[in-house]
């Protein structure tokens, strides 16, 4: 089976190998229920942590300008530390009481598209630069915090739907209408909609940006199978040389570090003029003004505010993340050579992700949570599928989220380097969306019509709405804001357009790709499954005593009623958008 993740450079080869290995010969060093020694857990947790950081650091570079924050505002580091802290918190709960798979839950680009649509409303657009510069520090702080409170409320309330989808077990109902021709515009538009942000950042210095994406291409695509000798220590054997797949595991971090060093040399040599975005000393004030330790807490930017326009706009990101995470659960299980996740595990995983997104909103991270595909890929490379390792990684994230200066270091990455990374990352997200076309008949004029119209129209309408934010005049400010946000969110417009066209325009199941898609993955209930891999770590004796728990779709003892038809024909796609 072909398995994809959000970073092809980290999982392209090994993910295929796992599924093709004979079951009699294990291809994993530590399985999902294994507990490696504590010192190995720390080292392997550090790998997952570094993999996660490479994806999460890009989010504030798009989020904070939309909030009207200053480039050197120390609060930028507080936001990224909050993201890391919430990532650790939700990851621990997901691995321990959620789906019980070794996955990392963190920030996602899927929420940035509706975020930008909301911030483009007239009441949230940033004032002119002259007005911003004339503001006092207190007013400038309140300017971005009131926007953060709006996003926090929208994220938290919209995620209630995701939690309900898991708690009430309606995943199968949702996926009956989400076909490959719905996935294609929804996922691909996550990357395509952000091309202006990538272009703006890269245009600060195209030479450095080009060096960034060329180096990332070399590391992730050409040198991915090259192993690097590293000095290691094995108990009983002493120091030994270990051949480590450095370029496959950390292509993003390596690229950032090297290009950051290049920018440092250009800064020291005086080649870059004072104040140039590529200089490494432009935002040093952030590190100086950030405290060493700071505890992020719910409502740290003030009490979240809730508006109908914000909540409805964020629902697009919530639904995209729901489908994406569901697709990762069976993939991760195969990577760990674990039993396929039962229905109750998937329901519980979606519920915990929804609750995690609610917490992310209340904590004020400005983003939600979603399964990190790059960490799933790391399992295929390291052959470490232990749940305990992810729990260690979660604790490491919690600790690191308290160190404010650490977050400040990532905020001062030169802008052209970030732009070069965006050019690759956003392009790959769009490509993964388009890869769902492998299921449908591309010789069908019906399918070509749906694909072309849903993608092109979803780029045209939101762009026009952003240029004309006052065009909707219903007589009600609330209705105007709701309609404007919905029509400005490209992934929502594309998903709805593709879904309606595919379900309304006549077509055979083979033509629509439903037959091939059904063979890829299924949500099934196995009555003969006696494994306890997905049971709670505590309390199972109590849960089995009471029959009432077997009626709850998220409990380990859940069984579909005799009058309820199991979801044997409900399928999910392996295509996912991931976060950075």
Coordinates of C-alpha atoms in Angstrom, one line a residue:
X1 CA 0.0 0.0 0.0
X2 CA 1.2 3.5 -0.7
X3 CA 1.4 5.6 2.5
X4 CA 2.0 9.3 2.5
X5 CA 2.9 11.7 5.2
X6 CA 3.4 15.5 5.3
X7 CA 7.1 15.2 4.7
X8 CA 8.1 12.8 2.0
X9 CA 11.8 13.3 2.8
X10 CA 11.2 11.6 6.2
X11 CA 9.1 8.6 5.4
X12 CA 8.8 7.9 1.7
X13 CA 10.8 4.6 1.6
X14 CA 10.5 3.0 5.0
X15 CA 6.7 3.5 5.3
X16 CA 6.3 1.3 2.3
X17 CA 8.7 -1.3 3.6
X18 CA 6.8 -1.9 6.8
X19 CA 3.6 -2.9 5.0
X20 CA 5.5 -5.3 2.7
X21 CA 7.5 -7.1 5.4
X22 CA 6.3 -10.6 6.4
X23 CA 4.4 -10.7 9.6
X24 CA 6.7 -13.4 10.9
X25 CA 9.7 -11.1 10.9
X26 CA 9.5 -7.9 12.9
X27 CA 10.8 -4.8 11.2
X28 CA 10.5 -2.7 14.3
X29 CA 13.0 -2.4 17.2
X30 CA 10.5 -1.3 19.9
X31 CA 6.8 -2.0 19.4
X32 CA 3.9 0.1 20.5
X33 CA 3.6 -1.5 23.9
X34 CA 7.4 -1.9 24.5
X35 CA 9.2 0.2 27.2
X36 CA 12.8 0.9 26.2
X37 CA 15.3 1.8 29.0
X38 CA 14.8 5.4 30.3
X39 CA 18.1 6.7 28.9
X40 CA 17.2 5.4 25.4
X41 CA 13.7 7.0 25.8
X42 CA 15.2 10.4 26.4
X43 CA 17.4 10.2 23.3
X44 CA 14.7 8.9 21.1
X45 CA 12.2 11.5 22.5
X46 CA 14.7 14.2 21.6
X47 CA 14.6 13.0 18.0
X48 CA 10.8 13.3 17.9
X49 CA 11.1 16.7 19.6
X50 CA 13.5 18.0 17.0
X51 CA 11.3 16.6 14.2
X52 CA 8.3 18.5 15.6
X53 CA 10.2 21.8 16.0
X54 CA 11.1 21.8 12.3
X55 CA 7.3 22.0 11.5
X56 CA 6.0 24.2 14.2
X57 CA 8.4 27.1 14.0
X58 CA 6.9 28.3 10.6
X59 CA 3.4 29.0 12.0
X60 CA 4.2 32.2 13.9
X61 CA 5.8 33.8 10.9
X62 CA 2.4 33.9 9.2
X63 CA 0.3 34.3 12.3
X64 CA 2.0 37.2 14.0
X65 CA 2.0 39.7 11.1
X66 CA -1.8 39.1 10.7
X67 CA -2.1 40.0 14.4
X68 CA -0.3 43.4 13.8
X69 CA 2.6 42.5 16.0
X70 CA 5.9 44.2 15.8
X71 CA 8.7 42.2 14.2
X72 CA 10.8 42.5 17.4
X73 CA 8.0 42.0 19.9
X74 CA 9.2 39.5 22.7
X75 CA 5.6 38.2 22.8
X76 CA 6.3 36.3 19.6
X77 CA 8.5 34.0 21.6
X78 CA 5.7 33.6 24.1
X79 CA 3.4 32.4 21.4
X80 CA 5.7 29.8 20.1
X81 CA 6.5 28.6 23.6
X82 CA 2.7 28.3 24.2
X83 CA 2.4 26.2 21.0
X84 CA 5.2 23.9 22.2
X85 CA 3.7 23.6 25.7
X86 CA 0.2 22.8 24.4
X87 CA 1.7 20.3 21.9
X88 CA 3.3 18.5 24.8
X89 CA 0.1 18.5 26.9
X90 CA -2.1 17.2 24.1
X91 CA 0.4 14.7 22.9
X92 CA 0.7 13.1 26.3
X93 CA -3.1 12.8 26.7
X94 CA -3.4 11.4 23.1
X95 CA -0.8 8.8 23.6
X96 CA -1.9 7.8 27.1
X97 CA -5.7 8.0 27.0
X98 CA -6.6 9.0 23.4
X99 CA -6.1 6.8 20.4
X100 CA -3.1 5.3 22.3
X101 CA -0.8 5.5 19.2
X102 CA 2.7 7.0 19.3
X103 CA 1.7 10.2 17.5
X104 CA 2.5 13.9 18.2
X105 CA -0.3 16.5 18.3
X106 CA 0.7 20.0 17.4
X107 CA 0.0 23.2 15.4
X108 CA -1.1 23.0 11.8
X109 CA -1.2 25.2 8.7
X110 CA -4.8 24.2 8.1
X111 CA -5.9 26.7 10.7
X112 CA -3.9 29.5 9.1
X113 CA -6.2 29.8 6.0
X114 CA -9.4 30.6 8.0
X115 CA -7.3 32.7 10.4
X116 CA -6.2 35.0 7.5
X117 CA -9.7 35.2 6.2
X118 CA -11.0 36.3 9.7
X119 CA -8.2 38.8 10.1
X120 CA -9.0 40.3 6.7
X121 CA -12.4 41.5 7.9
X122 CA -12.6 45.3 8.0
X123 CA -12.7 45.4 11.8
X124 CA -9.5 43.3 12.1
X125 CA -7.3 44.7 9.4
X126 CA -4.1 46.3 10.6
X127 CA -3.9 50.1 10.6
X128 CA -1.6 52.0 8.3
X129 CA 2.1 51.8 9.2
X130 CA 2.2 55.5 10.3
X131 CA -0.6 54.8 12.7
X132 CA 1.1 51.7 14.1
X133 CA 4.4 53.5 14.6
X134 CA 2.6 56.3 16.5
X135 CA 1.0 54.0 19.0
X136 CA 2.2 53.7 22.6
X137 CA 3.6 50.3 23.6
X138 CA 0.5 49.6 25.7
X139 CA -1.9 50.4 22.8
X140 CA 0.2 48.3 20.4
X141 CA 0.1 45.3 22.8
X142 CA -3.7 45.7 23.1
X143 CA -4.0 45.9 19.3
X144 CA -2.6 42.4 18.8
X145 CA -4.0 40.9 21.9
X146 CA -7.6 41.7 21.0
X147 CA -7.1 39.9 17.7
X148 CA -5.6 36.9 19.5
X149 CA -8.6 36.8 21.8
X150 CA -10.9 36.7 18.8
X151 CA -8.9 33.8 17.3
X152 CA -8.8 32.0 20.6
X153 CA -12.5 32.0 21.0
X154 CA -13.1 31.0 17.4
X155 CA -10.7 28.0 17.7
X156 CA -12.0 26.8 21.0
X157 CA -15.7 26.9 20.1
X158 CA -15.3 25.5 16.6
X159 CA -13.3 22.5 18.0
X160 CA -16.3 21.5 20.1
X161 CA -17.7 20.0 16.8
X162 CA -14.5 17.9 16.4
X163 CA -14.8 16.6 20.0
X164 CA -18.5 15.8 19.4
X165 CA -17.6 13.9 16.3
X166 CA -15.4 11.6 18.3
X167 CA -17.4 11.3 21.5
X168 CA -20.7 10.5 19.6
X169 CA -19.0 8.2 17.1
X170 CA -20.1 10.0 13.9
X171 CA -16.8 9.6 12.1
X172 CA -18.3 7.1 9.7
X173 CA -21.3 9.3 8.8
X174 CA -19.0 12.2 8.1
X175 CA -16.7 10.2 5.8
X176 CA -19.5 8.9 3.6
X177 CA -19.6 12.3 1.9
X178 CA -15.9 13.1 1.9
X179 CA -14.7 11.5 -1.4
X180 CA -11.4 11.9 -3.2
X181 CA -12.8 14.7 -5.3
X182 CA -13.6 16.5 -2.0
X183 CA -10.2 15.9 -0.6
X184 CA -8.3 17.2 -3.6
X185 CA -9.5 20.8 -3.5
X186 CA -9.6 21.0 0.3
X187 CA -6.1 19.8 0.9
X188 CA -4.4 21.3 -2.1
X189 CA -5.8 24.7 -1.4
X190 CA -4.2 24.7 2.0
X191 CA -0.9 25.1 0.3
X192 CA -2.0 27.1 -2.8
X193 CA -3.8 29.7 -0.7
X194 CA -0.6 30.7 1.1
X195 CA 1.6 31.3 -2.0
X196 CA 1.5 35.1 -1.4
X197 CA 3.0 34.6 2.1
X198 CA 5.7 32.4 0.8
X199 CA 6.5 34.9 -2.0
X200 CA 6.6 37.9 0.3
X201 CA 9.0 36.2 2.7
X202 CA 11.3 34.8 -0.1
X203 CA 11.4 38.1 -2.0
X204 CA 13.3 39.7 0.9
X205 CA 16.4 38.1 -0.7
X206 CA 15.8 35.6 -3.5
X207 CA 19.4 34.4 -3.4
X208 CA 19.1 33.2 0.2
X209 CA 15.6 31.8 -0.4
X210 CA 16.8 29.9 -3.5
X211 CA 19.8 28.5 -1.5
X212 CA 17.3 27.4 1.2
X213 CA 15.0 25.4 -1.0
X214 CA 17.9 24.0 -3.1
X215 CA 19.6 22.7 0.0
X216 CA 16.4 21.3 1.3
X217 CA 15.9 19.5 -2.0
X218 CA 19.4 18.0 -1.9
X219 CA 19.1 16.8 1.7
X220 CA 15.5 15.4 1.5
X221 CA 15.5 14.0 -2.0
X222 CA 19.1 13.2 -3.1
X223 CA 21.0 12.5 0.2
X224 CA 18.0 10.9 2.0
X225 CA 19.6 7.4 1.9
X226 CA 23.1 8.6 2.8
X227 CA 24.2 7.6 6.3
X228 CA 26.5 9.7 8.4
X229 CA 28.9 8.1 11.0
X230 CA 28.2 9.2 14.5
X231 CA 30.0 8.2 17.7
X232 CA 27.7 6.3 20.0
X233 CA 27.8 4.3 23.2
X234 CA 26.3 0.8 23.7
X235 CA 26.1 -0.9 27.1
X236 CA 28.6 -3.7 27.2
X237 CA 30.4 -2.7 24.0
X238 CA 31.6 0.8 24.9
X239 CA 31.9 3.5 22.3
X240 CA 31.1 2.5 18.8
X241 CA 30.4 4.1 15.4
X242 CA 26.8 4.3 14.4
X243 CA 25.7 5.0 10.9
X244 CA 22.9 7.5 11.3
X245 CA 20.3 8.7 8.6
X246 CA 20.8 12.3 9.4
X247 CA 19.5 13.8 6.1
X248 CA 16.4 11.7 6.2
X249 CA 15.5 12.5 9.8
X250 CA 16.4 16.2 10.0
X251 CA 16.5 17.9 6.5
X252 CA 14.5 20.9 7.7
X253 CA 16.6 21.6 10.8
X254 CA 19.8 21.1 8.9
X255 CA 18.8 23.5 6.2
X256 CA 17.7 26.1 8.7
X257 CA 21.0 25.9 10.6
X258 CA 23.2 26.0 7.6
X259 CA 21.4 28.9 5.9
X260 CA 21.1 30.7 9.2
X261 CA 24.9 30.5 9.4
X262 CA 25.2 31.8 5.9
X263 CA 23.1 34.8 6.8
X264 CA 25.3 35.3 9.9
X265 CA 28.5 35.4 7.7
X266 CA 26.8 37.9 5.3
X267 CA 25.9 40.0 8.4
X268 CA 29.4 40.0 9.8
X269 CA 31.0 40.8 6.4
X270 CA 28.7 43.9 6.0
X271 CA 27.3 42.6 2.7
X272 CA 23.7 43.0 4.0
X273 CA 22.8 46.6 4.8
X274 CA 21.5 47.6 8.3
X275 CA 17.9 46.5 8.9
X276 CA 17.8 44.0 6.0
X277 CA 15.4 41.1 6.8
X278 CA 18.2 38.6 6.0
X279 CA 20.5 40.0 8.8
X280 CA 20.8 37.9 11.9
X281 CA 20.9 40.8 14.2
X282 CA 17.6 42.4 13.2
X283 CA 15.5 40.8 15.9
X284 CA 18.1 40.2 18.7
X285 CA 16.0 42.4 21.0
X286 CA 13.5 39.5 21.2
X287 CA 16.1 37.3 22.9
X288 CA 17.3 40.1 25.2
X289 CA 13.8 41.1 26.3
X290 CA 12.4 37.5 26.8
X291 CA 12.6 36.1 30.3
X292 CA 14.3 32.8 30.8
X293 CA 11.2 31.1 32.2
X294 CA 7.6 31.9 31.7
X295 CA 4.6 29.7 32.4
X296 CA 1.9 29.9 29.7
X297 CA -1.6 29.8 31.2
X298 CA -5.2 29.8 29.9
X299 CA -6.4 33.3 29.1
X300 CA -2.9 34.8 29.2
X301 CA -3.9 37.4 26.5
X302 CA -7.3 38.0 28.1
X303 CA -10.6 36.2 28.0
X304 CA -11.4 34.8 24.6
X305 CA -14.1 36.5 22.6
X306 CA -16.6 34.6 20.5
X307 CA -18.3 35.7 17.2
X308 CA -20.3 33.7 14.8
X309 CA -18.1 34.7 11.9
X310 CA -15.0 33.5 13.6
X311 CA -16.4 30.2 14.7
X312 CA -18.0 29.3 11.4
X313 CA -14.8 30.3 9.6
X314 CA -12.7 28.1 11.8
X315 CA -14.9 25.1 11.2
X316 CA -13.2 24.6 7.8
X317 CA -9.8 24.1 9.5
X318 CA -11.4 21.8 12.1
X319 CA -13.0 19.5 9.5
X320 CA -9.8 19.4 7.4
X321 CA -7.8 18.4 10.5
X322 CA -10.3 15.7 11.4
X323 CA -10.0 13.9 8.1
X324 CA -6.3 14.3 8.1
X325 CA -5.8 12.8 11.5
X326 CA -8.1 9.9 10.9
X327 CA -6.0 9.0 7.9
X328 CA -2.9 8.8 10.0
X329 CA -4.2 6.4 12.6
X330 CA -4.1 3.2 10.5
X331 CA -0.9 4.3 8.9
X332 CA 0.8 4.8 12.3
X333 CA -0.4 1.4 13.5
X334 CA 1.1 -0.3 10.4
X335 CA 4.4 1.5 11.0
X336 CA 4.5 0.2 14.6
X337 CA 3.3 -3.3 13.5
X338 CA 0.4 -2.9 15.9
X339 CA -3.1 -4.2 15.4
X340 CA -5.4 -1.9 13.3
X341 CA -6.9 0.7 15.5
X342 CA -10.5 -0.2 16.4
X343 CA -13.4 2.2 16.0
X344 CA -13.4 3.2 19.7
X345 CA -9.7 4.2 19.4
X346 CA -10.3 6.4 16.3
X347 CA -13.3 8.0 18.0
X348 CA -11.3 8.7 21.1
X349 CA -8.4 10.1 19.1
X350 CA -10.6 12.6 17.3
X351 CA -12.3 13.5 20.6
X352 CA -9.0 14.1 22.3
X353 CA -7.8 16.1 19.3
X354 CA -10.9 18.3 19.5
X355 CA -10.4 18.8 23.3
X356 CA -6.7 19.6 22.6
X357 CA -7.7 22.2 20.1
X358 CA -10.1 23.7 22.7
X359 CA -7.2 23.9 25.1
X360 CA -5.0 25.4 22.4
X361 CA -7.6 28.1 21.9
X362 CA -8.0 28.8 25.6
X363 CA -4.2 28.9 26.1
X364 CA -3.9 31.5 23.4
X365 CA -1.6 29.7 21.0
X366 CA -3.5 31.2 18.0
X367 CA -3.7 27.7 16.4
X368 CA -5.2 24.3 16.9
X369 CA -3.7 20.8 17.1
X370 CA -3.3 18.0 14.5
X371 CA -1.3 14.9 14.0
X372 CA 2.2 15.6 12.9
X373 CA 3.0 13.5 9.8
X374 CA 6.7 14.1 10.0
X375 CA 6.8 12.3 13.4
X376 CA 4.9 9.4 11.9
X377 CA 7.6 9.3 9.2
X378 CA 10.3 9.3 11.9
X379 CA 8.9 6.0 13.2
X380 CA 9.6 4.4 9.8
X381 CA 13.1 5.7 9.8
X382 CA 14.1 4.9 13.4
X383 CA 12.1 1.7 13.7
X384 CA 11.0 3.0 17.2
X385 CA 7.2 2.7 17.6
X386 CA 7.1 2.7 21.4
X387 CA 4.3 4.7 23.0
X388 CA 6.6 5.4 26.0
X389 CA 9.0 7.3 23.8
X390 CA 6.2 9.7 22.7
X391 CA 5.2 10.2 26.3
X392 CA 8.8 11.2 27.1
X393 CA 8.8 13.5 24.2
X394 CA 5.6 15.1 25.5
X395 CA 7.3 15.8 28.8
X396 CA 10.3 17.3 27.0
X397 CA 7.9 19.6 25.1
X398 CA 6.2 20.7 28.3
X399 CA 9.5 21.6 29.9
X400 CA 10.8 23.4 26.8
X401 CA 7.6 25.4 26.5
X402 CA 8.5 27.0 29.9
X403 CA 11.8 28.3 28.6
X404 CA 10.9 31.6 26.8
X405 CA 14.3 32.3 25.4
X406 CA 14.3 29.1 23.5
X407 CA 11.2 30.2 21.6
X408 CA 12.9 33.5 20.9
X409 CA 15.7 31.8 19.2
X410 CA 13.4 30.4 16.5
X411 CA 11.6 33.6 16.0
X412 CA 14.7 35.4 14.8
X413 CA 15.3 33.1 11.9
X414 CA 16.0 35.3 8.9
X415 CA 13.0 36.0 6.8
X416 CA 14.3 34.8 3.4
X417 CA 15.2 31.5 5.0
X418 CA 11.7 31.1 6.2
X419 CA 10.4 32.1 2.7
X420 CA 12.5 29.3 1.1
X421 CA 11.1 26.8 3.5
X422 CA 7.6 27.9 2.7
X423 CA 8.1 27.4 -1.0
X424 CA 8.8 23.8 -0.5
X425 CA 6.4 23.1 2.4
X426 CA 3.4 24.7 0.9
X427 CA 4.1 23.2 -2.5
X428 CA 4.2 19.7 -0.9
X429 CA 0.9 20.2 0.9
X430 CA -0.7 21.2 -2.4
X431 CA 0.9 18.1 -4.1
X432 CA -0.4 15.7 -1.5
X433 CA -3.9 17.0 -2.1
X434 CA -3.5 16.4 -5.8
X435 CA -2.2 12.9 -5.2
X436 CA -5.7 11.8 -4.2
X437 CA -6.4 11.9 -8.0
X438 CA -4.8 8.5 -8.2
X439 CA -8.1 7.0 -7.1
X440 CA -10.3 8.7 -9.7
X441 CA -10.7 8.2 -13.5
X442 CA -8.8 11.2 -15.0
X443 CA -10.1 10.2 -18.5
X444 CA -13.6 11.2 -17.3
X445 CA -14.7 14.7 -18.4
X446 CA -17.0 14.7 -15.4
X447 CA -14.1 14.4 -13.0
X448 CA -11.9 16.9 -14.9
X449 CA -14.8 19.4 -14.7
X450 CA -15.1 19.0 -11.0
X451 CA -11.4 19.2 -10.3
X452 CA -10.8 22.2 -12.4
X453 CA -13.8 24.2 -11.3
X454 CA -13.5 23.5 -7.6
X455 CA -9.9 24.5 -7.5
X456 CA -10.0 27.5 -9.8
X457 CA -13.2 28.9 -8.4
X458 CA -11.9 28.5 -4.9
X459 CA -8.9 30.7 -5.7
X460 CA -10.9 33.3 -7.6
X461 CA -13.8 34.0 -5.1
X462 CA -11.7 34.3 -1.9
X463 CA -9.2 36.5 -3.6
X464 CA -12.0 38.8 -4.8
X465 CA -13.6 38.8 -1.4
X466 CA -10.3 39.9 0.2
X467 CA -10.0 42.7 -2.2
X468 CA -13.6 43.8 -1.6
X469 CA -14.3 43.2 2.1
X470 CA -17.3 45.5 2.1
X471 CA -19.1 44.0 -0.9
X472 CA -21.6 42.0 1.3
X473 CA -24.3 44.3 2.5
X474 CA -27.3 42.4 4.0
X475 CA -28.2 45.1 6.5
X476 CA -26.8 43.1 9.4
X477 CA -23.2 43.4 10.5
X478 CA -23.1 39.9 11.9
X479 CA -24.5 38.4 8.7
X480 CA -22.1 40.4 6.6
X481 CA -19.1 39.2 8.7
X482 CA -20.2 35.5 8.5
X483 CA -20.8 35.5 4.8
X484 CA -17.5 37.4 4.1
X485 CA -15.4 35.0 6.2
X486 CA -17.0 31.8 4.7
X487 CA -16.6 33.1 1.1
X488 CA -13.0 34.2 1.9
X489 CA -11.9 30.8 3.2
X490 CA -10.6 29.0 0.2
X491 CA -10.4 25.5 1.7
X492 CA -14.1 25.8 2.7
X493 CA -15.2 27.0 -0.7
X494 CA -13.2 24.3 -2.4
X495 CA -14.3 21.5 -0.1
X496 CA -18.0 22.4 -0.4
X497 CA -17.8 22.9 -4.1
X498 CA -16.0 19.6 -4.7
X499 CA -18.3 17.7 -2.3
X500 CA -21.5 19.1 -3.9
X501 CA -20.4 18.5 -7.4
X502 CA -19.2 15.0 -6.8
X503 CA -22.3 13.9 -4.9
X504 CA -24.8 15.6 -7.2
X505 CA -23.3 15.1 -10.7
X506 CA -24.0 11.5 -11.9
X507 CA -21.1 9.2 -12.0
X508 CA -20.2 5.5 -11.4
X509 CA -18.4 4.4 -8.2
X510 CA -15.4 3.4 -10.3
X511 CA -15.4 6.7 -12.1
X512 CA -15.5 8.6 -8.8
X513 CA -12.7 6.5 -7.4
X514 CA -14.8 5.1 -4.6
X515 CA -13.9 1.5 -5.3
X516 CA -10.1 2.1 -5.2
X517 CA -10.5 4.4 -2.2
X518 CA -12.4 1.8 -0.3
X519 CA -9.6 -0.7 -0.7
X520 CA -7.1 1.7 0.7
X521 CA -8.4 1.9 4.3
X522 CA -11.5 0.9 6.1
X523 CA -13.1 1.6 9.5
X524 CA -14.1 -1.8 10.7
X525 CA -15.1 -3.4 14.0
X526 CA -13.4 -6.7 14.7
X527 CA -15.4 -8.8 17.1
X528 CA -12.5 -11.3 17.4
X529 CA -10.0 -8.6 18.5
X530 CA -8.8 -9.5 22.0
X531 CA -5.7 -7.3 22.1
X532 CA -5.4 -4.6 24.9
X533 CA -3.1 -2.3 22.9
X534 CA -5.8 0.4 22.7
X535 CA -7.2 -0.1 26.2
X536 CA -6.8 2.5 28.9
X537 CA -3.6 2.1 31.0
X538 CA -5.8 2.2 34.2
X539 CA -9.4 1.5 35.1
X540 CA -10.2 -1.3 32.7
X541 CA -11.4 -3.6 35.4
X542 CA -13.9 -1.0 36.5
X543 CA -15.0 -0.2 32.9
X544 CA -15.6 -3.9 32.1
X545 CA -17.9 -4.3 35.1
X546 CA -20.6 -2.0 33.8
X547 CA -22.4 -2.7 30.5
X548 CA -23.3 1.0 30.1
X549 CA -19.7 1.8 28.9
X550 CA -20.1 -0.6 26.0
X551 CA -22.7 1.9 24.6
X552 CA -20.2 4.7 24.5
X553 CA -18.4 5.0 21.1
X554 CA -15.2 6.2 22.7
X555 CA -14.8 3.5 25.4
X556 CA -12.5 0.5 24.9
X557 CA -15.5 -1.9 25.6
X558 CA -17.6 -0.3 22.9
X559 CA -19.4 -2.7 20.5
X560 CA -21.9 -1.7 17.7
X561 CA -25.4 -2.7 18.6
X562 CA -27.0 -5.6 16.7
X563 CA -29.3 -3.1 15.0
X564 CA -26.4 -0.9 14.1
X565 CA -24.5 -1.8 10.9
X566 CA -20.8 -1.6 11.4
X567 CA -18.9 0.8 9.2
X568 CA -17.5 -1.8 7.0
X569 CA -18.0 0.3 3.9
X570 CA -16.7 3.5 5.3
X571 CA -13.3 4.5 4.0
X572 CA -10.7 7.1 4.7
X573 CA -8.0 8.7 2.6
X574 CA -4.3 8.5 3.3
X575 CA -3.9 12.0 1.9
X576 CA -3.2 14.5 4.6
X577 CA -2.2 18.2 5.0
X578 CA 0.0 18.2 8.1
X579 CA 1.5 20.8 9.9
X580 CA 4.7 22.0 10.0

